[in-house]
Structures are given as structure tokens and as C-alpha cells.
Amino acid sequence: MGFKQALVNARHHVVFILGLATALIIAFSIESREPGRVLGNITFDIPEDIPFKSTRVLSQEEFEWAKVAWQYFENNYQDNTGLVNSVDGYPSTTMWDTASYLMGLLAAEKINVITHQEFSQRIDKALSTLAKLPLVDGKLPNKAYNTQTLAMVDYSNNPKENGIGWSAIDIGRILVPMNILIWQYPEYNKKVNDVLNHWQVSHMLKDGYMYGSRPTSTDDSIMELVQEGRIGYEEYASKSLALMGRDVFNSMKYIDFLEIVDVYGIGIPTDKRDPAKYHAHNYVVSESYILDGIEFGADSVSKVFAHRIYQAQERRYEKTGTLTAVSEDNVDEAPYFVYNTVFSDGKKWNAISDDGKDQSHLKTLSTKAAFGWYALYDTEYTNLLIDEAAKLMSNNKGWYSGKYESDGRINKAITANTNGIVLESLAYIENGPLLTIGEPQ
């Protein structure tokens, strides 16, 4: 074989090595500049001491909280498919919510809420189902499925023959429990590989970015690709793909679209891509940063950004007296899903639905955000949050999604995502980051 042909054959390896070298250079520049970190042309101070909670055994009360969360998955389990409803009593799910179930299942096993036998039975059935799902264009999971029939559906649970497209962010999320199974439960390697061989993940990746799909404006049976992800969610969802050797280099970078916005004197990370131009809102919420921390242990940049997102909410409480833990959540009245944000679409403390309409009257204290911050940080404020969130449960149904700021009513939506993140948060307190090998970080 000639040198030129050998070089052509090795081009993918060369690209990978060059990409890795670039990543190391960026990482080194971030780590080596003191007293601040540098991302592109933005410098930000490093807090001397982020008050991370030390790993410890759960208290009896915390263990009871975990059992309440697991009750949701007992109530909403579909025995014939092994999937769980996204919302209490409603037989539909997304890949994000299925990931929340699988993460809740892993967490429940780790802290002994369920037996290993029950865990094994459930994980085996779920993986078998995921390996035979009907796929959009025969390539990737649809955005929604009927949990009883496995039919691809729209968000109203109406069957759609070719689905409504896939979400790259949701798929990145469900690859987190897949990675945990591969590394920590090797007996399921074949089952996980069956899933990954069924899904064609390469179709949602291009030039190091993640792409979702959606129906074209002229024919809802034909899909078009759209770049997916904004700062926070984009980097989080990329990490599981990177662990599987996929090229998500550009999605993992904060540099290209990072803008720092002042909120109560705290510089928080936002995405400067214009929603009007890119047709995607740049929500800054708690969830992606909490998940990055409790699942991956965070990295040198995300741990700083997460702490700032937390501090902005703590500062709002200090300034207004309103306990604040914001995230996207189901709500128990129309439009049934609201993004409660630190910043979005040019506005601080914006609350909007996915169509961009103002939903300020539906601002809530988010149960899952309260639990997540409580798991990560040992502060007086996280204790205040958990004291309030601890009231938001039904022993027979699980954890409610939150409490409305305007009048103190309980937001009685009960979901897989809230209850899964509650379980993950409690497992983090006892074990540290869920996706680790060997001793907790």
C-alpha cells in the first residue's frame, strides 16, 4: 500500500487525533489561567470554594423520600412493554422521560429501594423493548411513543406512521443510563449493544454537532434535520455520546456561542444564538446543570456555571423573599408545560411555553430543582429549598412537580422526570456521581 493511500485510509484517525489535541489545548488554557478561567474572549473568576455536599449515608427521612419517588414508577409501569408513563396515568413517553425512568431505576437499586432481582427484571424488559422500537425513517427513536403499544405518536398520543422526528438531546440523555450499564453492569452489555445496533446514532451527528429531525413544512411524512441544543443542555447531552466514541466536539464546546449575562451581580452563562433566527429558545434552567453534576460529576467549567445558576436563584430569594428553584416542568393546567428560567430570549426570570408565549403566572418552585441543588450543595439555602419541597408529595402517587409562586398552590402534575431526578439526587448524596468507575469522586 502506498503512503498516499495509507494516509487516506487513516484520515478518520488523523481527524480524531487532531480533534483530541485541540480539546486538550482548550482544556489546558481553561485550567492554567489563574485567577480566572478563559473561554474564547470571556474571562470569569473561579470561586475559591464551591460548597459541594460530602457523600454520606441517607437519613431515614431521605430514604422515605426515595420510596415515595419509586411509588410513581410502580404506579405507571407498563408490564407488557417495560416502559413507564411520562405523566401519571397517561400512556405516553419520550426518550428523555424513559431515561429518567432508567436513571431512577438505577438509583433505586443503588440505594436499596428495590432488590437487585426487581432491577434485573425491569432493566431486561426495558432494553428488550428499546431494541425493537419502530424508528423514524428506520433510523432513530421518535420523540414520543405509546407506552402500551409502542406505536410512534405525536404529543397528544395520536399514532403517526413515521413519527414526528427525533430529539438528539433526548437521545443523548438516554445514552447516560446505557453508559452506566456498560461500565457498571457488564452483564447487560449485549442487551445495550442490541439497542445501539438498532439505532443509527450517526444520523444525528454532523461536523461535531447534534441534529434533531422534524417534519418539513410541506409534507409531515418527510423529515428535515435541524441543529439541536443550547448551552447547558447541548454540552450535557454530548457527554454520553463522547463516551461512546462519537464526534461531538463542537457540541461540547461552550466557546462559540457563550455570552455572560448579569443577574443580581452574578455572571451566568447564556447562549447568544438568536431564537428568532435559529428557531430555538435559549432557556437557562437548573436541570441540565444539576444532571451534569449528579450524573457525570461535572467538569472544570460546568461546575462553575452550575454554581452560578444556583447562586442567581439564591440571590433572587435574598432580594425578593421568594424561594427560587427554577426549571422546565409539567404544570397541571394549560399549556401543561412551562420553562421557568433564570434567563431566556433576552429576559431575566422569563417563564414561557415552547411557543414563546409568556407564562409568568405559572412560575413555580420546581421540586426536582430543589432536590438537585440540595444534593449538590451544603448551604442554608438548599436546606430551605428541601424543607419546602418535602411538603410536595403524595405517599400513594409520588412527588408533585412543584408549587406555584403566585398563590402557593401545589402544582399537582406528577411525572417520571421529577420522580426520576429525585431518586438520582438521593443516590448522588449516598454514592456520588452515578456515572463513575471505582470510588466516588
Coordinates of C-alpha atoms in Angstrom, one line a residue:
M1 CA 0.0 0.0 0.0
G2 CA 1.4 3.4 -1.0
F3 CA 1.9 6.2 1.5
K4 CA -0.9 8.4 -0.1
Q5 CA -3.4 5.5 0.1
A6 CA -2.4 4.7 3.7
L7 CA -2.9 8.4 4.6
V8 CA -6.4 8.3 3.0
N9 CA -7.3 5.2 4.9
A10 CA -6.2 6.7 8.2
R11 CA -7.9 10.0 7.7
H12 CA -10.6 9.4 10.3
H13 CA -7.9 8.5 12.9
V14 CA -6.0 11.7 11.9
V15 CA -9.1 13.8 12.3
F16 CA -9.8 12.2 15.7
I17 CA -6.3 12.8 16.9
L18 CA -6.3 16.5 15.7
G19 CA -9.7 17.0 17.5
L20 CA -8.4 15.4 20.7
A21 CA -5.3 17.6 20.5
T22 CA -7.5 20.7 20.1
A23 CA -9.6 19.7 23.0
L24 CA -6.6 19.3 25.2
I25 CA -5.3 22.7 24.2
I26 CA -8.6 24.3 25.1
A27 CA -8.8 22.4 28.4
F28 CA -5.3 23.4 29.3
S29 CA -6.0 27.0 28.6
I30 CA -9.1 26.9 30.8
E31 CA -7.3 25.2 33.6
S32 CA -4.0 27.1 33.5
R33 CA -5.0 30.7 33.6
E34 CA -5.4 31.9 37.2
P35 CA -7.2 33.5 38.9
G36 CA -9.8 33.3 36.2
R37 CA -10.8 30.9 33.5
V38 CA -10.9 31.9 29.9
L39 CA -13.4 30.8 27.3
G40 CA -12.8 32.5 24.0
N41 CA -12.6 36.2 24.8
I42 CA -14.5 35.8 28.1
T43 CA -12.7 35.6 31.4
F44 CA -14.5 34.7 34.6
D45 CA -13.4 34.3 38.2
I46 CA -13.1 30.9 39.8
P47 CA -14.9 30.7 43.1
E48 CA -12.5 29.7 45.9
D49 CA -14.8 27.2 47.4
I50 CA -18.0 25.7 45.9
P51 CA -19.9 24.2 48.8
F52 CA -20.3 20.6 47.5
K53 CA -22.1 18.2 49.7
S54 CA -20.0 15.4 51.1
T55 CA -21.0 11.8 50.3
R56 CA -22.9 10.2 53.2
V57 CA -25.5 7.6 54.0
L58 CA -29.1 8.8 53.5
S59 CA -31.0 9.7 56.6
Q60 CA -34.2 7.7 57.3
E61 CA -36.3 10.7 56.1
E62 CA -34.3 10.9 52.9
F63 CA -34.8 7.2 52.3
E64 CA -38.5 7.6 52.8
W65 CA -38.4 10.4 50.2
A66 CA -36.8 7.9 47.8
K67 CA -39.6 5.3 48.4
V68 CA -42.2 8.0 47.6
A69 CA -40.5 8.7 44.3
W70 CA -40.3 5.0 43.5
Q71 CA -44.1 4.7 44.0
Y72 CA -44.5 6.7 40.8
F73 CA -42.7 4.0 38.8
E74 CA -44.7 1.3 40.5
N75 CA -48.0 3.0 39.5
N76 CA -47.1 3.9 36.0
Y77 CA -45.2 0.8 34.8
Q78 CA -46.5 -1.0 31.7
D79 CA -45.7 -4.6 32.2
N80 CA -46.1 -5.7 28.6
T81 CA -43.5 -3.2 27.3
G82 CA -41.4 -2.5 30.3
L83 CA -41.8 1.3 29.8
V84 CA -43.2 3.9 32.2
N85 CA -45.7 6.7 31.5
S86 CA -44.2 10.2 31.3
V87 CA -47.1 11.7 33.2
D88 CA -49.2 9.9 35.9
G89 CA -51.8 7.8 34.3
Y90 CA -51.1 8.9 30.7
P91 CA -49.7 6.1 28.5
S92 CA -47.1 8.0 26.5
T93 CA -43.4 8.7 26.9
T94 CA -40.4 10.4 25.4
M95 CA -36.8 9.3 25.3
W96 CA -36.0 11.9 27.9
D97 CA -38.6 10.6 30.3
T98 CA -37.6 7.0 29.5
A99 CA -34.1 8.0 30.5
S100 CA -35.5 9.5 33.7
Y101 CA -37.1 6.1 34.5
L102 CA -33.9 4.2 33.8
M103 CA -31.9 6.6 35.9
G104 CA -34.5 6.3 38.6
L105 CA -34.3 2.5 38.3
L106 CA -30.5 2.5 38.6
A107 CA -30.7 4.9 41.6
A108 CA -33.3 2.9 43.4
E109 CA -31.2 -0.2 43.1
K110 CA -28.1 1.6 44.3
I111 CA -29.7 2.9 47.5
N112 CA -31.7 -0.4 48.1
V113 CA -35.2 0.9 47.5
I114 CA -35.7 -2.1 45.3
T115 CA -34.0 -5.5 45.2
H116 CA -31.4 -6.4 42.6
Q117 CA -33.9 -9.0 41.3
E118 CA -36.6 -6.5 40.6
F119 CA -34.0 -4.2 39.0
S120 CA -32.8 -7.0 36.7
Q121 CA -36.3 -7.9 35.6
R122 CA -37.2 -4.3 34.8
I123 CA -33.9 -3.4 33.0
D124 CA -34.0 -6.5 31.0
K125 CA -37.5 -5.8 29.7
A126 CA -36.9 -2.1 29.0
L127 CA -33.7 -2.9 27.0
S128 CA -35.5 -5.6 25.0
T129 CA -38.2 -3.0 24.1
L130 CA -35.8 -0.3 23.2
A131 CA -34.0 -2.7 20.8
K132 CA -37.2 -3.2 18.8
L133 CA -38.9 0.2 18.8
P134 CA -40.2 1.4 15.5
L135 CA -37.9 4.3 14.4
V136 CA -38.3 7.5 12.4
D137 CA -37.2 6.8 8.9
G138 CA -35.9 3.5 10.3
K139 CA -33.0 5.3 11.9
L140 CA -33.7 6.8 15.4
P141 CA -36.3 6.8 18.2
N142 CA -39.3 9.1 17.7
K143 CA -40.0 12.0 20.1
A144 CA -42.9 10.1 21.6
Y145 CA -44.3 6.6 22.0
N146 CA -47.4 5.0 23.3
T147 CA -46.2 3.0 26.3
Q148 CA -48.8 0.3 25.9
T149 CA -48.5 -0.4 22.1
L150 CA -45.0 1.1 21.3
A151 CA -46.6 3.0 18.4
M152 CA -44.9 6.2 17.3
V153 CA -47.2 9.1 18.3
D154 CA -47.4 12.8 18.5
Y155 CA -47.5 14.7 21.8
S156 CA -51.3 14.1 22.0
N157 CA -50.6 10.4 21.8
N158 CA -52.1 10.1 18.3
P159 CA -50.4 7.4 16.1
K160 CA -48.1 8.8 13.4
E161 CA -46.8 6.2 10.9
N162 CA -43.3 7.8 10.5
G163 CA -43.4 9.7 13.8
I164 CA -42.8 13.4 14.4
G165 CA -39.0 13.4 14.3
W166 CA -36.3 12.6 16.8
S167 CA -34.7 14.7 19.5
A168 CA -30.9 14.5 19.7
I169 CA -30.9 15.9 23.2
D170 CA -33.3 13.3 24.4
I171 CA -31.3 10.5 22.8
G172 CA -28.1 11.9 24.4
R173 CA -29.9 11.7 27.7
I174 CA -31.0 8.1 27.3
L175 CA -27.4 7.2 26.5
V176 CA -26.4 8.1 30.0
P177 CA -28.0 5.0 31.6
M178 CA -26.7 3.0 28.7
N179 CA -23.2 4.1 29.6
I180 CA -23.8 3.3 33.3
L181 CA -24.9 -0.2 32.4
I182 CA -21.9 -0.8 30.1
W183 CA -19.4 0.3 32.8
Q184 CA -21.1 -0.9 36.0
Y185 CA -23.4 -3.7 34.9
P186 CA -21.4 -5.6 32.3
E187 CA -23.9 -8.5 32.2
Y188 CA -26.1 -6.2 30.2
N189 CA -23.5 -5.3 27.5
K190 CA -25.2 -7.5 24.9
K191 CA -28.6 -6.0 25.6
V192 CA -27.2 -2.5 25.4
N193 CA -25.4 -3.3 22.2
D194 CA -28.6 -4.7 20.7
V195 CA -30.2 -1.3 21.4
L196 CA -27.3 0.7 19.9
N197 CA -27.2 -1.6 16.8
H198 CA -30.9 -1.0 16.3
W199 CA -30.5 2.8 16.5
Q200 CA -28.4 4.6 13.9
V201 CA -26.8 7.3 16.0
S202 CA -24.5 8.6 13.3
H203 CA -27.6 10.1 11.5
M204 CA -28.0 12.7 14.3
L205 CA -24.3 13.8 14.2
K206 CA -22.7 16.1 11.6
D207 CA -19.5 18.1 11.8
G208 CA -19.3 17.5 15.6
Y209 CA -22.8 18.9 16.2
M210 CA -26.1 17.2 17.2
Y211 CA -29.1 17.3 14.9
G212 CA -32.7 16.5 15.6
S213 CA -35.3 16.0 12.9
R214 CA -38.8 17.3 12.3
P215 CA -41.4 17.1 9.5
T216 CA -41.0 19.5 6.6
S217 CA -43.5 22.3 6.2
T218 CA -44.8 20.8 3.0
D219 CA -45.0 17.1 3.9
D220 CA -45.2 15.8 7.5
S221 CA -44.0 12.4 6.4
I222 CA -40.7 13.8 5.2
M223 CA -38.1 14.8 7.8
E224 CA -35.5 17.6 7.8
L225 CA -32.5 17.9 10.1
V226 CA -32.2 20.8 12.5
Q227 CA -29.2 21.6 14.7
E228 CA -30.3 21.0 18.3
G229 CA -29.1 22.1 21.7
R230 CA -28.2 25.3 23.5
I231 CA -25.6 26.0 26.2
G232 CA -26.2 23.8 29.2
Y233 CA -28.3 21.1 27.5
E234 CA -26.0 20.8 24.5
E235 CA -22.9 20.1 26.5
Y236 CA -24.7 17.7 28.9
A237 CA -26.2 15.6 26.2
S238 CA -22.9 15.4 24.3
K239 CA -21.0 13.8 27.1
S240 CA -22.7 10.4 26.8
L241 CA -22.1 10.4 23.1
A242 CA -18.4 11.3 23.6
L243 CA -18.1 8.3 26.0
M244 CA -19.2 6.1 23.1
G245 CA -16.6 7.5 20.8
R246 CA -18.8 9.8 18.8
D247 CA -17.6 13.1 17.3
V248 CA -19.5 15.7 19.3
F249 CA -16.5 18.0 19.7
N250 CA -18.4 21.2 18.6
S251 CA -21.4 20.4 20.7
M252 CA -19.2 20.0 23.8
K253 CA -17.6 23.5 23.4
Y254 CA -19.0 26.5 25.3
I255 CA -16.8 28.9 23.4
D256 CA -18.7 29.5 20.1
F257 CA -22.0 30.8 21.4
L258 CA -21.3 31.8 25.0
E259 CA -22.5 35.1 26.4
I260 CA -22.3 36.1 30.1
V261 CA -25.4 38.0 31.4
D262 CA -25.5 39.7 34.8
V263 CA -28.3 38.5 37.1
Y264 CA -28.2 40.1 40.5
G265 CA -24.5 40.8 40.1
I266 CA -23.7 37.2 39.1
G267 CA -22.5 36.5 35.6
I268 CA -24.5 33.5 34.3
P269 CA -23.8 31.6 31.1
T270 CA -26.3 32.1 28.3
D271 CA -26.5 31.2 24.6
K272 CA -26.2 34.1 22.2
R273 CA -27.9 32.4 19.3
D274 CA -31.0 34.5 18.4
P275 CA -34.2 32.4 18.9
A276 CA -35.9 34.4 16.1
K277 CA -33.1 33.3 13.7
Y278 CA -32.4 29.8 14.9
H279 CA -36.0 28.8 15.8
A280 CA -35.0 27.5 19.2
H281 CA -35.2 29.2 22.6
N282 CA -32.1 29.6 24.8
Y283 CA -33.5 28.5 28.1
V284 CA -31.2 28.9 31.1
V285 CA -32.6 26.5 33.8
S286 CA -31.4 24.3 36.6
E287 CA -31.9 20.8 35.2
S288 CA -29.1 20.4 32.7
Y289 CA -26.5 21.6 35.2
I290 CA -27.9 19.5 38.0
L291 CA -27.9 16.4 35.9
D292 CA -24.3 17.1 34.7
G293 CA -23.3 17.3 38.4
I294 CA -25.1 14.3 39.8
E295 CA -24.5 12.0 36.8
F296 CA -21.1 12.9 35.5
G297 CA -19.6 14.8 38.4
A298 CA -19.4 18.0 36.3
D299 CA -16.2 19.3 34.6
S300 CA -14.0 22.2 35.4
V301 CA -16.2 24.7 33.5
S302 CA -19.7 23.2 34.2
K303 CA -19.2 23.1 37.9
V304 CA -18.6 26.9 37.9
F305 CA -21.5 27.6 35.6
A306 CA -23.8 25.3 37.7
H307 CA -22.8 27.2 40.9
R308 CA -23.6 30.5 39.2
I309 CA -27.0 29.3 38.1
Y310 CA -27.6 28.2 41.7
Q311 CA -26.3 31.5 43.1
A312 CA -28.6 33.6 40.9
Q313 CA -31.6 31.7 42.4
E314 CA -30.3 32.1 45.9
R315 CA -29.8 35.8 45.3
R316 CA -33.3 36.2 44.0
Y317 CA -34.6 34.8 47.3
E318 CA -32.4 37.2 49.2
K319 CA -33.7 40.1 47.2
T320 CA -37.4 39.2 46.9
G321 CA -38.1 36.7 49.7
T322 CA -39.4 34.2 47.0
L323 CA -37.9 30.7 47.4
T324 CA -36.5 30.1 43.9
A325 CA -35.6 26.8 42.2
V326 CA -36.5 27.1 38.5
S327 CA -36.5 24.5 35.7
E328 CA -38.8 23.3 33.0
D329 CA -41.8 21.4 34.3
N330 CA -45.1 19.9 33.6
V331 CA -47.9 22.0 35.1
D332 CA -51.4 21.0 35.9
E333 CA -53.2 23.5 33.7
A334 CA -52.8 24.7 30.1
P335 CA -50.4 24.8 28.4
Y336 CA -49.2 21.9 30.6
F337 CA -45.5 22.5 30.2
V338 CA -43.6 25.7 31.1
Y339 CA -40.0 26.7 31.0
N340 CA -39.3 28.6 34.2
T341 CA -35.9 30.2 33.6
V342 CA -33.1 32.3 35.1
F343 CA -32.8 33.8 31.6
S344 CA -34.4 33.2 28.2
D345 CA -35.0 35.1 25.0
G346 CA -33.4 38.3 26.3
K347 CA -35.3 38.4 29.6
K348 CA -34.3 37.5 33.2
W349 CA -36.6 35.2 35.1
N350 CA -38.6 34.6 32.0
A351 CA -41.4 31.9 32.1
I352 CA -42.6 30.8 28.7
S353 CA -44.1 27.8 26.9
D354 CA -42.4 26.2 23.9
D355 CA -44.1 28.6 21.5
G356 CA -42.5 31.6 23.3
K357 CA -45.7 32.8 25.0
D358 CA -45.4 34.4 28.4
Q359 CA -46.5 32.1 31.3
S360 CA -45.3 34.2 34.2
H361 CA -48.5 33.3 36.2
L362 CA -47.3 29.7 36.1
K363 CA -43.9 30.3 37.7
T364 CA -43.1 27.5 40.2
L365 CA -40.7 26.3 42.8
S366 CA -39.5 23.1 41.0
T367 CA -39.4 20.0 43.2
K368 CA -36.7 18.4 41.1
A369 CA -34.6 21.5 41.0
A370 CA -34.9 21.8 44.8
F371 CA -33.8 18.2 45.3
G372 CA -30.9 18.6 42.8
W373 CA -29.5 21.7 44.4
Y374 CA -29.9 20.1 47.8
A375 CA -28.0 17.0 46.6
L376 CA -25.1 19.1 45.2
Y377 CA -24.6 21.9 47.7
D378 CA -24.4 22.0 51.5
T379 CA -25.8 25.5 52.2
E380 CA -28.5 27.1 54.3
Y381 CA -30.4 28.0 51.2
T382 CA -30.5 24.4 49.9
N383 CA -31.8 23.4 53.3
L384 CA -34.6 25.9 52.9
L385 CA -35.4 24.6 49.5
I386 CA -35.6 21.0 50.6
D387 CA -37.8 21.9 53.7
E388 CA -40.3 23.5 51.3
A389 CA -40.0 20.7 48.6
A390 CA -40.5 18.0 51.2
K391 CA -44.2 19.1 51.6
L392 CA -44.9 18.5 47.9
M393 CA -45.6 14.8 47.8
S394 CA -48.3 12.2 47.7
N395 CA -47.4 9.0 49.5
N396 CA -49.5 7.0 47.0
K397 CA -48.5 8.7 43.8
G398 CA -45.0 10.2 44.1
W399 CA -43.7 13.8 44.1
Y400 CA -45.6 16.7 42.7
S401 CA -43.8 18.9 40.2
G402 CA -43.7 21.9 42.4
K403 CA -45.5 24.9 44.0
Y404 CA -46.8 28.0 42.2
E405 CA -45.1 31.2 43.3
S406 CA -48.2 33.4 42.8
D407 CA -50.5 31.8 45.3
G408 CA -48.7 28.9 46.9
R409 CA -50.9 26.2 45.3
I410 CA -49.3 22.8 44.7
N411 CA -48.6 22.1 41.0
K412 CA -50.1 18.7 41.1
A413 CA -48.6 17.4 37.9
I414 CA -46.8 14.1 38.7
T415 CA -44.1 12.9 36.3
A416 CA -41.4 10.4 35.6
N417 CA -38.9 13.2 35.2
T418 CA -39.5 14.8 38.6
N419 CA -39.5 11.4 40.4
G420 CA -36.5 10.1 38.5
I421 CA -34.4 13.1 39.3
V422 CA -35.5 12.9 43.0
L423 CA -34.2 9.4 43.1
E424 CA -31.0 10.3 41.2
S425 CA -30.4 13.2 43.6
L426 CA -30.7 11.0 46.7
A427 CA -28.5 8.3 45.1
Y428 CA -25.9 11.0 44.5
I429 CA -25.9 12.0 48.2
E430 CA -25.1 8.4 49.2
N431 CA -22.8 7.4 46.3
G432 CA -21.5 10.5 44.5
P433 CA -21.9 10.9 40.7
L434 CA -23.8 8.0 39.2
L435 CA -21.6 7.5 36.1
T436 CA -18.3 6.8 37.7
I437 CA -15.9 3.9 37.8
G438 CA -14.3 2.9 41.1
E439 CA -14.5 5.2 44.1
P440 CA -16.9 8.2 44.0
Q441 CA -15.3 11.5 43.1

